[in-house]
Short mmCIF file of C-alpha atoms in Angstrom, two decimals:
data_model
loop_
_atom_site.label_atom_id
_atom_site.label_comp_id
_atom_site.label_asym_id
_atom_site.label_seq_id
_atom_site.Cartn_x
_atom_site.Cartn_y
_atom_site.Cartn_z
CA UNK A 30 27.92 12.57 -19.30
CA UNK A 31 30.73 10.72 -18.17
CA UNK A 32 34.53 10.39 -18.46
CA UNK A 33 34.98 7.38 -20.97
CA UNK A 34 35.03 4.10 -19.20
CA UNK A 35 38.54 2.59 -19.31
CA UNK A 36 38.08 -0.75 -21.26
CA UNK A 37 39.61 -3.82 -19.83
CA UNK A 38 42.91 -3.77 -18.63
CA UNK A 39 45.82 -2.33 -16.93
CA UNK A 40 43.52 1.20 -17.28
CA UNK A 41 44.50 3.96 -14.34
CA UNK A 42 44.84 3.81 -11.21
CA UNK A 43 41.74 3.89 -9.05
CA UNK A 44 39.77 7.26 -8.31
CA UNK A 45 36.97 8.68 -8.87
CA UNK A 46 36.03 9.74 -12.88
CA UNK A 47 33.31 12.65 -13.82
CA UNK A 48 29.58 11.35 -14.19
CA UNK A 49 26.92 13.65 -14.35
CA UNK A 50 23.19 12.81 -13.89
CA UNK A 51 21.05 15.08 -16.25
CA UNK A 52 17.22 14.77 -14.51
CA UNK A 53 16.15 16.19 -18.29
CA UNK A 54 17.85 12.68 -19.93
CA UNK A 55 15.39 10.60 -17.60
CA UNK A 56 12.91 12.59 -18.28
CA UNK A 57 11.93 13.72 -14.93
CA UNK A 58 12.20 17.70 -16.31
CA UNK A 59 9.12 18.53 -15.72
CA UNK A 60 8.61 17.16 -11.81
CA UNK A 61 12.14 18.25 -10.85
CA UNK A 62 11.81 21.85 -10.10
CA UNK A 63 15.77 21.78 -8.97
CA UNK A 64 18.39 21.06 -9.99
CA UNK A 65 19.24 20.29 -13.68
CA UNK A 66 21.14 17.64 -12.32
CA UNK A 67 23.99 16.41 -10.17
CA UNK A 68 27.58 15.32 -10.61
CA UNK A 69 27.57 12.21 -8.98
CA UNK A 70 30.73 10.65 -10.46
CA UNK A 71 31.91 6.52 -10.14
CA UNK A 72 35.37 5.16 -9.23
CA UNK A 73 37.37 2.79 -11.40
CA UNK A 74 41.06 1.52 -12.50
CA UNK A 75 43.22 -0.53 -10.61
CA UNK A 76 44.01 -1.23 -7.40
CA UNK A 77 47.14 -3.08 -7.83
CA UNK A 78 50.22 -1.86 -5.96
CA UNK A 79 51.04 1.13 -5.97
CA UNK A 80 47.42 2.65 -6.39
CA UNK A 81 46.16 0.25 -3.76
CA UNK A 82 48.89 1.74 -1.52
CA UNK A 83 46.38 5.23 -2.69
CA UNK A 84 48.23 8.18 -4.15
CA UNK A 85 49.10 11.92 -1.96
CA UNK A 86 45.53 13.21 -0.71
CA UNK A 87 43.95 9.99 -1.15
CA UNK A 88 42.01 8.20 1.29
CA UNK A 89 44.02 5.94 3.79
CA UNK A 90 44.70 2.99 2.47
CA UNK A 91 43.08 -0.21 4.60
CA UNK A 92 45.75 -2.89 5.62
CA UNK A 93 43.53 -5.84 3.89
CA UNK A 94 43.43 -4.20 0.53
CA UNK A 95 47.75 -3.81 0.84
CA UNK A 96 47.51 -6.90 1.65
CA UNK A 97 45.28 -8.69 -0.89
CA UNK A 98 47.64 -6.80 -3.80
CA UNK A 99 50.58 -8.09 -2.14
CA UNK A 100 49.18 -11.54 -2.63
CA UNK A 101 47.87 -10.81 -5.79
CA UNK A 102 51.93 -9.24 -7.23
CA UNK A 103 53.62 -12.57 -5.51
CA UNK A 104 51.13 -14.99 -6.97
CA UNK A 105 48.72 -14.13 -9.18
CA UNK A 106 46.38 -16.90 -9.54
CA UNK A 107 46.01 -16.97 -5.47
CA UNK A 108 43.59 -13.67 -4.80
CA UNK A 109 41.93 -11.02 -6.94
CA UNK A 110 42.88 -7.79 -6.24
CA UNK A 111 41.05 -5.12 -4.29
CA UNK A 112 38.29 -3.66 -5.18
CA UNK A 113 38.16 0.38 -6.75
CA UNK A 114 34.93 1.43 -4.25
CA UNK A 115 33.86 4.60 -3.52
CA UNK A 116 35.46 5.81 -0.23
CA UNK A 117 33.53 9.42 0.83
CA UNK A 118 31.06 10.41 -0.24
CA UNK A 119 27.83 13.81 -0.30
CA UNK A 120 24.27 13.67 0.24
CA UNK A 121 22.02 16.09 -2.43
CA UNK A 122 18.76 17.77 -1.90
CA UNK A 123 16.15 17.78 -4.91
CA UNK A 124 13.27 20.34 -5.09
CA UNK A 125 9.84 18.85 -7.25
CA UNK A 126 6.26 18.77 -8.07
CA UNK A 127 5.28 15.50 -6.58
CA UNK A 128 1.91 13.32 -7.66
CA UNK A 129 0.05 15.71 -5.04
CA UNK A 130 1.57 19.24 -7.00
CA UNK A 131 3.27 19.05 -3.26
CA UNK A 132 6.22 21.00 -3.77
CA UNK A 133 8.74 18.62 -1.96
CA UNK A 134 11.74 19.12 -0.86
CA UNK A 135 14.27 15.70 0.11
CA UNK A 136 17.82 15.44 1.23
CA UNK A 137 19.17 11.90 0.34
CA UNK A 138 22.54 10.94 1.86
CA UNK A 139 25.77 9.50 -0.51
CA UNK A 140 24.82 10.21 -4.25
CA UNK A 141 28.22 11.82 -4.68
CA UNK A 142 31.64 10.29 -4.91
CA UNK A 143 33.95 12.70 -3.61
CA UNK A 144 36.61 9.75 -3.23
CA UNK A 145 37.38 6.21 -4.32
CA UNK A 146 40.04 3.97 -2.62
CA UNK A 147 40.69 0.43 -2.79
CA UNK A 148 38.60 -2.17 -0.46
CA UNK B 18 23.01 15.67 -26.72
CA UNK B 19 21.11 12.19 -25.78
CA UNK B 20 17.31 11.26 -26.83
CA UNK B 21 16.40 10.95 -22.79
CA UNK B 22 16.10 7.70 -21.51
CA UNK B 23 12.87 6.01 -22.30
CA UNK B 24 11.37 4.45 -18.94
CA UNK B 25 12.46 1.68 -17.24
CA UNK B 26 13.86 -0.70 -15.23
CA UNK B 27 16.94 1.80 -15.36
CA UNK B 28 14.99 4.58 -14.41
CA UNK B 29 12.50 2.76 -12.29
CA UNK B 30 15.97 1.94 -10.17
CA UNK B 31 17.29 5.37 -10.05
CA UNK B 32 13.46 6.15 -8.90
CA UNK B 33 13.19 3.35 -5.93
CA UNK B 34 16.40 4.56 -4.73
CA UNK B 35 15.42 7.92 -4.37
CA UNK B 36 12.73 6.92 -2.40
CA UNK B 37 10.24 7.33 -5.09
CA UNK B 38 7.64 4.64 -6.16
CA UNK B 39 6.41 6.84 -10.06
CA UNK B 40 7.82 10.00 -11.05
CA UNK B 41 4.68 12.01 -11.47
CA UNK B 42 1.94 11.68 -14.44
CA UNK B 43 1.86 13.88 -17.16
CA UNK B 44 3.16 17.89 -16.18
CA UNK B 45 2.34 18.96 -12.49
CA UNK B 46 -0.10 21.80 -11.98
CA UNK B 47 2.45 24.35 -12.06
CA UNK B 48 3.01 26.68 -9.53
CA UNK B 49 5.27 29.07 -7.57
CA UNK B 50 7.88 27.49 -5.53
CA UNK B 51 7.28 28.91 -2.07
CA UNK B 52 10.23 30.77 -1.12
CA UNK B 53 10.88 29.03 1.95
CA UNK B 54 11.59 25.90 0.05
CA UNK B 55 14.13 27.27 -2.00
CA UNK B 56 15.61 29.22 0.47
CA UNK B 57 16.09 25.78 2.03
CA UNK B 58 17.03 23.98 -1.37
CA UNK B 59 19.91 26.75 -1.36
CA UNK B 60 20.96 26.68 2.10
CA UNK B 61 21.68 22.61 1.36
CA UNK B 62 22.32 22.81 -2.53
CA UNK B 63 23.91 26.34 -3.09
CA UNK B 64 24.71 25.15 -6.77
CA UNK B 65 22.56 24.21 -9.57
CA UNK B 66 24.65 20.76 -9.86
CA UNK B 67 26.55 19.61 -6.89
CA UNK B 68 30.40 19.82 -6.55
CA UNK B 69 30.50 17.53 -4.19
CA UNK B 70 31.53 20.31 -0.76
CA UNK B 71 29.01 19.71 2.12
CA UNK B 72 29.38 23.25 3.48
CA UNK B 73 27.09 26.32 3.49
CA UNK B 74 30.18 28.54 4.14
CA UNK B 75 34.03 27.37 5.43
CA UNK B 76 34.14 25.41 8.34
CA UNK B 77 30.54 24.89 8.53
CA UNK B 78 29.51 21.27 7.86
CA UNK B 79 25.56 20.77 7.42
CA UNK B 80 24.09 17.55 9.15
CA UNK B 81 22.62 15.17 7.46
CA UNK B 82 18.54 14.14 7.97
CA UNK B 83 18.08 17.43 9.83
CA UNK B 84 16.69 20.49 8.94
CA UNK B 85 18.62 23.84 9.85
CA UNK B 86 16.99 26.51 9.04
CA UNK B 87 13.32 24.72 10.61
CA UNK B 88 16.11 23.20 13.62
CA UNK B 89 14.25 19.97 13.01
CA UNK B 90 14.84 16.63 12.11
CA UNK B 91 13.71 15.20 8.46
CA UNK B 92 15.38 14.72 5.43
CA UNK B 93 11.87 15.30 3.55
CA UNK B 94 9.98 19.39 3.50
CA UNK B 95 6.45 19.10 2.04
CA UNK B 96 4.16 22.40 1.29
CA UNK B 97 1.55 20.99 0.59
CA UNK B 98 -1.31 23.73 -0.54
CA UNK B 99 -5.14 23.86 1.22
CA UNK B 100 -7.19 21.27 -1.73
CA UNK B 101 -10.54 23.01 -0.37
CA UNK B 102 -9.69 26.57 -1.62
CA UNK B 103 -11.08 25.99 -5.04
CA UNK B 104 -14.63 25.25 -3.78
CA UNK B 105 -15.10 27.60 -1.22
CA UNK B 106 -17.82 30.01 -2.13
CA UNK B 107 -16.69 33.70 -1.18
CA UNK B 108 -17.97 34.52 2.07
CA UNK B 109 -21.13 36.86 2.18
CA UNK B 110 -20.82 39.74 4.47
CA UNK B 111 -21.90 39.12 7.66
CA UNK B 112 -22.50 40.74 10.42
CA UNK B 113 -19.74 40.96 13.41
CA UNK B 114 -19.46 37.48 15.69
CA UNK B 115 -21.54 35.31 12.72
CA UNK B 116 -18.09 35.20 11.14
CA UNK B 117 -17.57 31.74 8.28
CA UNK B 118 -15.89 29.22 9.58
CA UNK B 119 -13.68 27.90 6.62
CA UNK B 120 -12.88 23.98 5.82
CA UNK B 121 -9.41 23.37 4.56
CA UNK B 122 -7.75 20.58 3.25
CA UNK B 123 -4.86 18.80 2.75
CA UNK B 124 -3.57 15.98 0.88
CA UNK B 125 -1.46 13.82 2.65
CA UNK B 126 -1.81 10.42 0.42
CA UNK B 127 2.34 10.86 -0.47
CA UNK B 128 3.56 10.58 3.52
CA UNK B 129 4.03 7.63 4.40
CA UNK B 130 3.87 5.43 7.01
CA UNK B 131 7.78 5.34 7.88
CA UNK B 132 8.11 8.51 7.52
CA UNK B 133 7.95 10.41 11.39
CA UNK B 134 7.16 14.16 11.22
CA UNK B 135 9.28 16.46 13.50
CA UNK B 136 7.37 19.50 12.21
CA UNK B 137 3.16 20.56 10.77
CA UNK B 138 3.18 24.13 10.44
CA UNK B 139 0.13 25.67 8.94
CA UNK B 140 0.91 29.05 6.80
CA UNK B 141 -2.88 31.03 6.63
CA UNK B 142 -2.83 34.68 4.99
CA UNK B 143 -5.84 36.72 5.52
CA UNK B 144 -7.36 39.87 4.63
CA UNK B 145 -9.57 41.48 6.70
CA UNK B 146 -10.90 45.12 6.54
CA UNK B 147 -10.25 47.00 9.96
CA UNK B 148 -8.45 45.67 12.80
CA UNK B 149 -10.79 44.89 15.71
CA UNK B 150 -9.78 45.72 19.16
CA UNK B 151 -7.44 43.32 21.41
CA UNK B 152 -7.71 41.60 17.73
CA UNK B 153 -8.76 37.64 16.70
CA UNK B 154 -8.80 34.41 18.15
CA UNK B 155 -7.87 31.79 15.45
CA UNK B 156 -9.38 28.83 16.63
CA UNK B 157 -8.23 25.04 14.66
CA UNK B 158 -10.79 21.60 15.03
CA UNK B 159 -10.63 18.66 13.00
CA UNK B 160 -13.23 19.28 10.52
CA UNK B 161 -16.63 16.61 10.49
CA UNK B 162 -16.93 14.43 7.69
CA UNK B 163 -19.62 15.71 4.91
CA UNK B 164 -21.01 19.74 4.70
CA UNK B 165 -22.55 21.28 7.58
CA UNK B 166 -21.36 18.70 9.89
CA UNK B 167 -20.16 20.50 12.85
CA UNK B 168 -16.89 20.31 13.54
CA UNK B 169 -15.03 17.57 15.60
CA UNK B 170 -12.07 17.92 17.73
CA UNK B 171 -10.80 22.11 18.41
CA UNK B 172 -6.62 20.85 17.40
CA UNK B 173 -6.02 24.44 19.29
CA UNK B 174 -7.35 28.36 19.92
CA UNK B 175 -4.69 30.94 19.56
CA UNK B 176 -4.73 34.77 19.45
CA UNK B 177 -3.66 36.77 16.55
CA UNK B 178 -3.02 40.41 17.64
CA UNK B 179 -2.82 41.70 14.11
CA UNK B 180 -3.93 40.18 10.50
CA UNK B 181 -0.84 41.18 7.83
CA UNK B 182 2.12 38.97 7.86
CA UNK B 183 1.09 35.11 7.79
CA UNK B 184 -0.71 33.00 10.82
CA UNK B 185 1.36 30.86 11.29
CA UNK B 186 -0.30 27.81 14.16
CA UNK B 187 2.28 24.67 15.06
CA UNK B 188 0.12 21.55 15.09
CA UNK B 189 2.58 19.31 16.41
CA UNK B 190 2.66 18.60 19.89
CA UNK B 191 0.01 19.87 22.53
CA UNK B 192 -2.45 19.20 18.52
CA UNK B 193 -1.10 16.05 16.72
CA UNK B 194 0.70 13.89 18.57
CA UNK B 195 4.37 14.03 17.66
CA UNK B 196 4.07 9.59 16.38
CA UNK B 197 0.05 9.89 15.57
CA UNK B 198 0.10 8.53 12.27
CA UNK B 199 -1.45 11.14 9.50
CA UNK B 200 -4.58 10.67 7.96
CA UNK B 201 -4.86 10.37 4.32
CA UNK B 202 -6.69 13.68 3.15
CA UNK B 203 -6.67 15.69 7.03
CA UNK B 204 -9.62 17.93 6.72
CA UNK B 205 -9.54 21.13 9.45
CA UNK B 206 -12.18 23.55 10.06
CA UNK B 207 -10.77 27.24 11.11
CA UNK B 208 -12.70 30.39 12.58
CA UNK B 209 -11.32 33.44 13.08
CA UNK B 210 -13.23 35.69 15.36
CA UNK B 211 -12.61 39.63 16.35
CA UNK B 212 -12.78 40.10 19.77
CA UNK B 213 -14.48 43.09 19.88
CA UNK B 214 -17.46 43.81 17.27
CA UNK B 215 -16.02 43.79 13.61
CA UNK B 216 -16.47 42.80 10.28
CA UNK B 217 -15.05 39.62 9.99
CA UNK B 218 -12.14 38.65 8.15
CA UNK B 219 -11.50 36.40 5.15
CA UNK B 220 -8.94 33.67 4.52
CA UNK B 221 -7.43 34.52 1.40
CA UNK B 222 -4.85 31.18 1.84
CA UNK B 223 -3.27 28.40 3.57
CA UNK B 224 -1.12 25.66 3.39
CA UNK B 225 0.43 23.11 5.52
CA UNK B 226 4.51 23.01 5.89
CA UNK B 227 5.66 19.21 6.73
CA UNK B 228 8.46 17.79 8.03
CA UNK B 229 9.24 14.42 8.11
CA UNK B 230 11.78 11.88 8.34
CA UNK B 231 12.17 8.96 6.50
CA UNK B 232 14.84 6.94 8.23
CA UNK B 233 15.27 4.33 5.52
CA UNK B 234 17.16 6.99 3.37
CA UNK B 235 18.58 8.28 6.56
CA UNK B 236 21.93 6.19 6.45
CA UNK B 237 23.93 7.94 9.13
CA UNK B 238 21.17 6.67 11.13
CA UNK B 239 21.14 3.61 10.09
CA UNK B 240 25.46 2.24 10.05
CA UNK B 241 26.01 0.91 13.53
CA UNK B 242 28.88 3.52 15.04
CA UNK B 243 31.90 2.25 15.78
#
């Protein structure tokens, strides 16, 4: 399940959007013991000024991102806007049966988007 | 709700991202999940769906690629059951001193060469009608190939004062080199001898708890420190 993706055009400012990955939907629910799914989330939104300056509580803006947003504001054709990408991520653990009927617990780093930022 | 996603490039890519070559084929042989595995999972993922916070309690941050409860580095923990159990004939009652030896077999084909082991713990449950004076002695050796072959190199000997709680034997270090690669199938010969005349014990269950670190899935290790 996911928030409806923003179509093209300006859309809202860069931030994390909800995306839930269900192991049942990808057909792994017979061999994944837990969890049933996880909130992976994703980043989307505009990185024009002032969003590139990042709102309250967001990650510190990268100077380069601000510079690019300024260049774009001054000469739209000269430089692309910064990109809205993950700025802080968290791990998940998955408990499952493998092909040899072992019970396996694996940790996966950087699987959940906690914060997005303009880069 | 939507129909499940048919297997294809997208799910293959997700599997690969999770370091798995393919989804287990068919329904796995469901068996109870060992309490330790549940505990390790819940310690890292107290909610069924992850809320994105990496704290177990306020102020505590979990180290990446580390198994706190076992105190070792690692990002893969496997509970591997003994494959020899079903084929093991029930022990005949034998006189003291001639206790049987058991061959236990662990399927390690899922362990990849890139994985570095940090813990390999045998967990054994015995049953005995009596407790001999001075307890028991456990010996673990590499099993010979083929039925009836004599055991190979003795990996460890360990005193076992009482039978009741599971007997744990650490294979890494003295018995098995930390950097040694694992065979696809590990065959061990076990013997449990009473230190004083007594009836023999019976091996009720054997499993191997193997913790490894796959550096490819451990980004903090790969990320250069500024």
